[in-house]
CSV table of N, CA and C in Angstrom, one decimal:
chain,number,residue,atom,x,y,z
L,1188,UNK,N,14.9,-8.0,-5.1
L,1188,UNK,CA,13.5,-8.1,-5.4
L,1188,UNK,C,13.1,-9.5,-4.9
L,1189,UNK,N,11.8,-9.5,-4.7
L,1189,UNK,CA,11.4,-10.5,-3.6
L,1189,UNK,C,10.3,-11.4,-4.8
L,1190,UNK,N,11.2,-12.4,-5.1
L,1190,UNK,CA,10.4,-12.9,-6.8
L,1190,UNK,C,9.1,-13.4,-6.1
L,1191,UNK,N,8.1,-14.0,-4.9
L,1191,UNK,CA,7.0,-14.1,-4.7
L,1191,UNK,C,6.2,-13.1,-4.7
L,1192,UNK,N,6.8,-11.6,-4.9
L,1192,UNK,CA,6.2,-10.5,-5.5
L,1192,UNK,C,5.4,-10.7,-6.5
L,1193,UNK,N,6.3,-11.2,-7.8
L,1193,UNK,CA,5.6,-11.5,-8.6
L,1193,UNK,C,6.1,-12.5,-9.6
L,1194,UNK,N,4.7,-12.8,-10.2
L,1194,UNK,CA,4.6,-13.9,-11.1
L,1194,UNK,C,5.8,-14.5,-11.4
L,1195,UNK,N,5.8,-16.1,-11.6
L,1195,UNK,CA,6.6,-16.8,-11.9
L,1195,UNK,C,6.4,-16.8,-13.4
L,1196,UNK,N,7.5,-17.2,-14.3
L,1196,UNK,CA,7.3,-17.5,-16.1
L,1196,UNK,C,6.4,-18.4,-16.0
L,1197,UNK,N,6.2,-19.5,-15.7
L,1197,UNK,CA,5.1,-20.5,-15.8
L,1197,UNK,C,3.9,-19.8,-15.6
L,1198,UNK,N,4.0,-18.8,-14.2
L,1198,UNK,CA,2.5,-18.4,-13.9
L,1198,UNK,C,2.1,-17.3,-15.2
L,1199,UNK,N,2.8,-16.5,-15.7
L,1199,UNK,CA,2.5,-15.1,-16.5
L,1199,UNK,C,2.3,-16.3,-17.8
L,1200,UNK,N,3.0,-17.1,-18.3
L,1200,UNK,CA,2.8,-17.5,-19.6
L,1200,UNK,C,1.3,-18.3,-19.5
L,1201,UNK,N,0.9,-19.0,-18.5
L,1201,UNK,CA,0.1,-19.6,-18.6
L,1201,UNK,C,-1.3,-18.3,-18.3
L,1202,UNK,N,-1.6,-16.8,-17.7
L,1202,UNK,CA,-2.0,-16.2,-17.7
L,1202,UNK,C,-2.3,-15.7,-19.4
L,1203,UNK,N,-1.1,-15.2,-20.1
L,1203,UNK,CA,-1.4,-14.8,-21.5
L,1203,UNK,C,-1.4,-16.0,-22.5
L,1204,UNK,N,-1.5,-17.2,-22.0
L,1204,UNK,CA,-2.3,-18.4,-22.5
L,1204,UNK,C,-3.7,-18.2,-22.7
L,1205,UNK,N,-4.2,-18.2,-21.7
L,1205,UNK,CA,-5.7,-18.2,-21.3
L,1205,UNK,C,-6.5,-16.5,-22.1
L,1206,UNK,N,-5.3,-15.7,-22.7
L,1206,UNK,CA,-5.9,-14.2,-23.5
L,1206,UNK,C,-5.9,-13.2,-22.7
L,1207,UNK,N,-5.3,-13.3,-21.6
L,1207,UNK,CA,-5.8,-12.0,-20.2
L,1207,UNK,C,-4.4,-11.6,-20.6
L,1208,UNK,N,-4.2,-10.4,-20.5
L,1208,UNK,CA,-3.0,-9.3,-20.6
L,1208,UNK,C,-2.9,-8.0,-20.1
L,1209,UNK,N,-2.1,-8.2,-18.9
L,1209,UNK,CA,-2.3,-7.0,-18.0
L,1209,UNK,C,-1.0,-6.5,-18.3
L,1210,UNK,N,-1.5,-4.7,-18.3
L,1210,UNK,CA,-0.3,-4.0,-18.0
L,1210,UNK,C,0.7,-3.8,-17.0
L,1211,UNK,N,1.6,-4.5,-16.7
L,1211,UNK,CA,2.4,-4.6,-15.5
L,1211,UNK,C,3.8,-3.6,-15.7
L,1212,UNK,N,4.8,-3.3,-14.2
L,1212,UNK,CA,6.1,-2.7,-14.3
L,1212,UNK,C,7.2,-4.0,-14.7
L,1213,UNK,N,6.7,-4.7,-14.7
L,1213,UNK,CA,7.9,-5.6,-14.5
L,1213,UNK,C,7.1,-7.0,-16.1
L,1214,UNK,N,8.4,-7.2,-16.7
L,1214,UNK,CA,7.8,-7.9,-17.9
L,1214,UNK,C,9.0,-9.1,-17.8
L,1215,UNK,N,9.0,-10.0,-18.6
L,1215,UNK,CA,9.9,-11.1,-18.9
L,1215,UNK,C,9.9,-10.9,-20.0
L,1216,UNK,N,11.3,-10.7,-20.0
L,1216,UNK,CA,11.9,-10.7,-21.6
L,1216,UNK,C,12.9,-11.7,-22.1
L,1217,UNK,N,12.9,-12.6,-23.1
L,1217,UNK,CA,13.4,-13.5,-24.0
L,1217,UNK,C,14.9,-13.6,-24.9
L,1218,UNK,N,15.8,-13.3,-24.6
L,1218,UNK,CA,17.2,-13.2,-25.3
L,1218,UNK,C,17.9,-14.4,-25.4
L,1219,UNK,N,18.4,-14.7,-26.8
L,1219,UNK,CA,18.8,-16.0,-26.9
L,1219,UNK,C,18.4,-17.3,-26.2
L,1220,UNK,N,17.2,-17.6,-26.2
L,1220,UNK,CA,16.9,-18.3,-25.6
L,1220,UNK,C,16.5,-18.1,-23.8
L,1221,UNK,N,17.1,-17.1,-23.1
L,1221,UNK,CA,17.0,-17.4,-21.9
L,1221,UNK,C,15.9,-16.5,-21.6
L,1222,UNK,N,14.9,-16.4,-20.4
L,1222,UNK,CA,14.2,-15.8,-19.8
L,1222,UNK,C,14.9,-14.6,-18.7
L,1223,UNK,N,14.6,-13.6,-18.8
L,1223,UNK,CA,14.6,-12.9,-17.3
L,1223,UNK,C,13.6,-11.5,-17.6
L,1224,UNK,N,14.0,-10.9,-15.9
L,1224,UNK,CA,12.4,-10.2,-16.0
L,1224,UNK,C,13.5,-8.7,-16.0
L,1225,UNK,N,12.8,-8.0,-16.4
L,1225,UNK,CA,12.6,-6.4,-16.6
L,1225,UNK,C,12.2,-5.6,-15.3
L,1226,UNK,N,12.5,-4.1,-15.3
L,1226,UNK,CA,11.3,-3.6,-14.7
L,1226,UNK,C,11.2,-2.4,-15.4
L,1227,UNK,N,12.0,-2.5,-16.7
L,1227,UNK,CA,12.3,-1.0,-17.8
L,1227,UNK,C,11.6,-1.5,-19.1
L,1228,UNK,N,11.7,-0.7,-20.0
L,1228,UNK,CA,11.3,-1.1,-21.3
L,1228,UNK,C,12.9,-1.4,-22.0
L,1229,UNK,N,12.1,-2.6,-22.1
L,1229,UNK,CA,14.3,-3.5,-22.6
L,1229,UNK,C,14.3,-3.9,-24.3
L,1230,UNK,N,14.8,-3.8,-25.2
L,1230,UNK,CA,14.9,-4.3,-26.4
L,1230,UNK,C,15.6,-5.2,-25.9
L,1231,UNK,N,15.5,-5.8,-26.9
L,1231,UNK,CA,16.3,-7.5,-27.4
L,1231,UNK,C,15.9,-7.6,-28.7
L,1232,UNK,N,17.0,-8.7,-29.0
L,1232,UNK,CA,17.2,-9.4,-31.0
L,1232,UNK,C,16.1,-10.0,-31.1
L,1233,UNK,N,15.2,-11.1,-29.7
L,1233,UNK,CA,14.6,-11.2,-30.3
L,1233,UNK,C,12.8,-10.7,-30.1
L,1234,UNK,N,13.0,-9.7,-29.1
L,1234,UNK,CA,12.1,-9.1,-29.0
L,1234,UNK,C,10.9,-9.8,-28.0
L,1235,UNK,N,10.6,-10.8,-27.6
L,1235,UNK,CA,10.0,-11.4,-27.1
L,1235,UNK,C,9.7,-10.7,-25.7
L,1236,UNK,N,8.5,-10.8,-25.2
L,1236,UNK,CA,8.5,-10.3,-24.1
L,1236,UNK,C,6.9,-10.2,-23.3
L,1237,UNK,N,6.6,-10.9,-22.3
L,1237,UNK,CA,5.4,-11.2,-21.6
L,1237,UNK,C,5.1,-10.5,-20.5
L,1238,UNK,N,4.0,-10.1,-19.9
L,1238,UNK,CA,3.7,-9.4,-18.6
L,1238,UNK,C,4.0,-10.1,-17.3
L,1239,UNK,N,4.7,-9.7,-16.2
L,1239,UNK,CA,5.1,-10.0,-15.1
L,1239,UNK,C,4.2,-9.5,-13.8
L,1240,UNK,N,2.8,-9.7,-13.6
L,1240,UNK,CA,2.0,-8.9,-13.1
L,1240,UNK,C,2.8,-9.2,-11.3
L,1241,UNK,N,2.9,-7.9,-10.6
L,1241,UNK,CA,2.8,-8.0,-9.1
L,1241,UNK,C,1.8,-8.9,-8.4
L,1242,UNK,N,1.8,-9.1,-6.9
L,1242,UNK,CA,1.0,-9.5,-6.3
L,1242,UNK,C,-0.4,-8.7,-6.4
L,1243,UNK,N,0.1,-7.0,-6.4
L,1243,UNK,CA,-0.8,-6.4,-6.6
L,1243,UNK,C,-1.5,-6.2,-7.4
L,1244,UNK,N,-0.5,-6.1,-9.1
L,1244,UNK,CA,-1.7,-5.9,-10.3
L,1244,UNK,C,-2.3,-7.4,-10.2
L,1245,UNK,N,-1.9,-8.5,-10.0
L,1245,UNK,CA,-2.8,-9.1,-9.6
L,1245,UNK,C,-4.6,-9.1,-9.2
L,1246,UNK,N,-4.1,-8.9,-7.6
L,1246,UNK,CA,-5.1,-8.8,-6.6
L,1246,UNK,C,-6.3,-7.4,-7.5
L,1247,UNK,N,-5.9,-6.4,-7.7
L,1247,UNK,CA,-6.8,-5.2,-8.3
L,1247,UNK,C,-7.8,-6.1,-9.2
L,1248,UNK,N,-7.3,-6.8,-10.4
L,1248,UNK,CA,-8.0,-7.9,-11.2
L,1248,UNK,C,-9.1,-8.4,-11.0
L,1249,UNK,N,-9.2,-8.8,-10.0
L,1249,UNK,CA,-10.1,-9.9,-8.9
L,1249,UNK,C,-11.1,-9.3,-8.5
L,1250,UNK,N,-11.8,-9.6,-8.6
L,1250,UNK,CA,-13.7,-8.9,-7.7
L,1250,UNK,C,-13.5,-9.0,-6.5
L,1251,UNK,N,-13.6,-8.4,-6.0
L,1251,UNK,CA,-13.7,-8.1,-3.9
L,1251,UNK,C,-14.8,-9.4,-3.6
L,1252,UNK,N,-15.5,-9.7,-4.2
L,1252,UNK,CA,-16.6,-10.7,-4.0
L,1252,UNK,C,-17.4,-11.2,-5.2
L,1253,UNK,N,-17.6,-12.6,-4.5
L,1253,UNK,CA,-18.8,-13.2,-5.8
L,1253,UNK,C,-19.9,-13.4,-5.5
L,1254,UNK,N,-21.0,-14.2,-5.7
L,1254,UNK,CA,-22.3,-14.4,-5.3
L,1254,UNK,C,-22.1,-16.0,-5.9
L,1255,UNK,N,-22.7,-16.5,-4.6
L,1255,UNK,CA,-23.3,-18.2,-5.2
L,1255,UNK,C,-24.0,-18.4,-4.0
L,1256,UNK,N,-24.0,-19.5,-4.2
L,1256,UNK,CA,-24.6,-20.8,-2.8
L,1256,UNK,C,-23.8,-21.5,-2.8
L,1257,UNK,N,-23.8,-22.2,-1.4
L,1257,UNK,CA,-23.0,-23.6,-0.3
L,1257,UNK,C,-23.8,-23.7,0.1
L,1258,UNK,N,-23.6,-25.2,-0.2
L,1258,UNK,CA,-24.2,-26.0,0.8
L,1258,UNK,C,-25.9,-26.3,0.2
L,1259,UNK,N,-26.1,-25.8,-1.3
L,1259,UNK,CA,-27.9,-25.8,-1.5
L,1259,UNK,C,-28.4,-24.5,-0.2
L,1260,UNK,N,-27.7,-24.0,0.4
L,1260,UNK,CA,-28.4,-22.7,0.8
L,1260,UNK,C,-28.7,-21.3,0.5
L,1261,UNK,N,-29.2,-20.4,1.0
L,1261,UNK,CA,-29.7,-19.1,0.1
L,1261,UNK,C,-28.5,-18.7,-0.4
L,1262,UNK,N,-28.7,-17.9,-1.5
L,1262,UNK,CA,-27.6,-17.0,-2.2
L,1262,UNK,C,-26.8,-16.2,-1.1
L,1263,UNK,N,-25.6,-15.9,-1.3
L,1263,UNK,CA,-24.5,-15.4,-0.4
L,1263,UNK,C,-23.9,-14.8,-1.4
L,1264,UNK,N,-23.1,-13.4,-0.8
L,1264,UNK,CA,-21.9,-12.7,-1.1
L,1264,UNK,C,-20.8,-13.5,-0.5
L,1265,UNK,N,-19.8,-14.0,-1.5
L,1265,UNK,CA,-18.2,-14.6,-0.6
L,1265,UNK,C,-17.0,-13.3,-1.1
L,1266,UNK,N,-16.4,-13.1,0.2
L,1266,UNK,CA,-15.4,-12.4,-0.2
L,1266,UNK,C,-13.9,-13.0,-0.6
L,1267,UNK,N,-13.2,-12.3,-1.5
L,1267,UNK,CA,-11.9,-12.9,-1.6
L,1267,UNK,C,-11.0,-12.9,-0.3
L,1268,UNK,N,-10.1,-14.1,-0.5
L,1268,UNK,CA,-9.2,-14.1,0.8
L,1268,UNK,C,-8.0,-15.1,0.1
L,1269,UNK,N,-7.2,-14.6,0.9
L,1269,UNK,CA,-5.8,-14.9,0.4
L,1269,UNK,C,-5.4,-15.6,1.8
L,1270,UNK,N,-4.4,-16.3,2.2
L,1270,UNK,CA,-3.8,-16.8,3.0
L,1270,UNK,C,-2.5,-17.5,3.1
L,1271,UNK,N,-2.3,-18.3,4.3
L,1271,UNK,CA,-0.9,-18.5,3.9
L,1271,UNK,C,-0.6,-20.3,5.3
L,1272,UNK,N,-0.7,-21.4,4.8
L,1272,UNK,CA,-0.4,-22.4,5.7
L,1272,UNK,C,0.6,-23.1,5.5
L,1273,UNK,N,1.7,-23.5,6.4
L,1273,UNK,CA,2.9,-24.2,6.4
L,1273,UNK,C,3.5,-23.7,5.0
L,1274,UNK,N,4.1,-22.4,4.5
L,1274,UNK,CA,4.5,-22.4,3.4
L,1274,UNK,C,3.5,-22.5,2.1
L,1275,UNK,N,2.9,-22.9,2.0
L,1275,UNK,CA,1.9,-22.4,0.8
L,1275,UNK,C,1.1,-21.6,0.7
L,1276,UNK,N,0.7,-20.6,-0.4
L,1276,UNK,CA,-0.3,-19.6,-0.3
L,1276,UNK,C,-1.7,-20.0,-0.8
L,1277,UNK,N,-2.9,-19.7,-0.6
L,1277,UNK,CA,-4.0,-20.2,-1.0
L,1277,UNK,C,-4.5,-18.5,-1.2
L,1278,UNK,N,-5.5,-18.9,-2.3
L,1278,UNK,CA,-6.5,-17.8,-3.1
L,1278,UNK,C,-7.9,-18.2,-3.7
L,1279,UNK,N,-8.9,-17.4,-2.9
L,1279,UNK,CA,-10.2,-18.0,-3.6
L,1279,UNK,C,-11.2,-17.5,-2.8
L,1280,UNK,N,-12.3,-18.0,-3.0
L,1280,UNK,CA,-13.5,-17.4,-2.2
L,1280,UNK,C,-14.0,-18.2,-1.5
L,1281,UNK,N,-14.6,-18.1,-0.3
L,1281,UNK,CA,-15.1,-18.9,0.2
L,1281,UNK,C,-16.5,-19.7,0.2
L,1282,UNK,N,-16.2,-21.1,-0.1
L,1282,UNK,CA,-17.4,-22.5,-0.4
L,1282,UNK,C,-17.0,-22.8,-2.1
L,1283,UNK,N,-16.3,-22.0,-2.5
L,1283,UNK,CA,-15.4,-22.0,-3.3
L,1283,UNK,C,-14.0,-22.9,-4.0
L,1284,UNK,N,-13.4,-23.0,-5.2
L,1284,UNK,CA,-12.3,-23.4,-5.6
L,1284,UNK,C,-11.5,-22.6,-5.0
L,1285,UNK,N,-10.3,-22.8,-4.2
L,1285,UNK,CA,-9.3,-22.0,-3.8
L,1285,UNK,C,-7.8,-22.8,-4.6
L,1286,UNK,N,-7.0,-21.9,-4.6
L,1286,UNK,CA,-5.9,-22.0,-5.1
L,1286,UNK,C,-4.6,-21.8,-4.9
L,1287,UNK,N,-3.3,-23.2,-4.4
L,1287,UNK,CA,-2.6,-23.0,-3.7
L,1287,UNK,C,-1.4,-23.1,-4.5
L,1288,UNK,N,-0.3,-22.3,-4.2
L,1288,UNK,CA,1.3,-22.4,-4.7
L,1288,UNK,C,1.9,-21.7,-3.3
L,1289,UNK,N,2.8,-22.2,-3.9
L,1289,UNK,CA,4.2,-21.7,-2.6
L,1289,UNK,C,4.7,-20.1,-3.0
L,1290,UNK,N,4.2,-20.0,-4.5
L,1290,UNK,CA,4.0,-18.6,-4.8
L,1290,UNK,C,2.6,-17.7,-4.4
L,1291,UNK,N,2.5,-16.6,-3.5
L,1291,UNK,CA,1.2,-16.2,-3.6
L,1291,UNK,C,0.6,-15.5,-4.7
L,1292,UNK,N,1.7,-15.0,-5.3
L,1292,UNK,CA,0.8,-14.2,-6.8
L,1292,UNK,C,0.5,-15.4,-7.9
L,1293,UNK,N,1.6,-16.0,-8.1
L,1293,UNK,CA,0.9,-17.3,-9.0
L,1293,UNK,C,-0.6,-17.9,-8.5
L,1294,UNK,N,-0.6,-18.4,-6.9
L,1294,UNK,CA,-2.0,-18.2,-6.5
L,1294,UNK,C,-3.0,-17.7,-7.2
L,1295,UNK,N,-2.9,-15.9,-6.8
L,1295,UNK,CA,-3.8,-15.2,-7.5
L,1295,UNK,C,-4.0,-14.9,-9.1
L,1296,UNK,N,-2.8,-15.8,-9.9
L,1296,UNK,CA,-3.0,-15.4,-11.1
L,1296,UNK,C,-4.0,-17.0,-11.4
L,1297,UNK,N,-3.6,-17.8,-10.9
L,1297,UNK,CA,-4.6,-19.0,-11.1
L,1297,UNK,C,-6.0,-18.9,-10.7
L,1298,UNK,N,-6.2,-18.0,-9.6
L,1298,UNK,CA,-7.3,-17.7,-9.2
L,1298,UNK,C,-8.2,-16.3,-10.6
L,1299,UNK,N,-7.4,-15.9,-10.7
L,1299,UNK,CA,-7.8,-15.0,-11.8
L,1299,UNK,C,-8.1,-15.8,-12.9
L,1300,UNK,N,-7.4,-16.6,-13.7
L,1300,UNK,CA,-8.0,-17.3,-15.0
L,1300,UNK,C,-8.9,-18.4,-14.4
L,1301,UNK,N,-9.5,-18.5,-13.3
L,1301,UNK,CA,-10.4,-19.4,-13.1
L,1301,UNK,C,-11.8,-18.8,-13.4
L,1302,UNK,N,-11.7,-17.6,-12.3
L,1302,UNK,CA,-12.7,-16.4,-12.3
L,1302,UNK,C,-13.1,-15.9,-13.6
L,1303,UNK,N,-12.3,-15.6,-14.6
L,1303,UNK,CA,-12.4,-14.9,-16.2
L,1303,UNK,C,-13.2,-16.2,-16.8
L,1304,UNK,N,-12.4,-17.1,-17.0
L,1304,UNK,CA,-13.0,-18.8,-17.7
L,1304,UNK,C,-14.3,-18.8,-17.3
L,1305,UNK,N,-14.9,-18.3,-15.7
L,1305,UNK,CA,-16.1,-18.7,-15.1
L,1305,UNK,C,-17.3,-17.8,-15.9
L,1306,UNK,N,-16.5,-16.8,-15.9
L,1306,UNK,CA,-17.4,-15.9,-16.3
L,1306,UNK,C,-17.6,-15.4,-17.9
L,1307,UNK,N,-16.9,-16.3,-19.0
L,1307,UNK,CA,-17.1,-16.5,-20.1
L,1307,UNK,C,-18.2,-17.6,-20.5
């Protein structure tokens, strides 16, 4: 499995920090202390266990588009865009905050609690 698939523990814990909780295949689960990810429904002693969202449950999350202004000019539709330069991934809209990690779904999960926070 190709872990820039999906979420990093930093990126998912800091996701169900912020109150967002998606249903994902793949979960991080907690045993004696250590972390690792799932893609079953796993018990453990101590039962602990966080969402590991894909690139994709990700991306679904995310509005195809936002509405603002750049630049003090008329209202615009920006669409989302993902990318990728010298090794880092970037996520965001354009005239926009975009969002870069060397992970691209962490990317989009920072891009997602930006988006949710904006719109509370």
């Amino acid at each position: 499995m190709n872990p820039n698939n999906y979420a990093s523990l930093e990126a998912s814990q800091r996701l169900l920090s912020s109150g967002i909780v998606l249903k994902t295949e793949v979960r991080w689960y907690r045993y004696k202390g250590i972390w690792s990810e799932h893609s079953y429904p796993y018990k453990t002693i101590e039962e602990i266990s966080i969402p590991r969202p894909s690139m994709a449950e990700a991306w679904r999350e995310l509005p195809d588009s936002i509405d603002g202004t750049f630049e003090d000019q008329m209202a615009d539709t920006y669409e989302l865009m993902i990318g990728k330069t010298g090794g880092i991934a970037y996520a965001g809209y354009f005239a926009h905050e975009q969002f870069e990690n060397t992970n691209p779904t962490d990317a989009l999960i920072d891009l997602l609690i930006h988006i949710r926070k904006e719109a509370t």
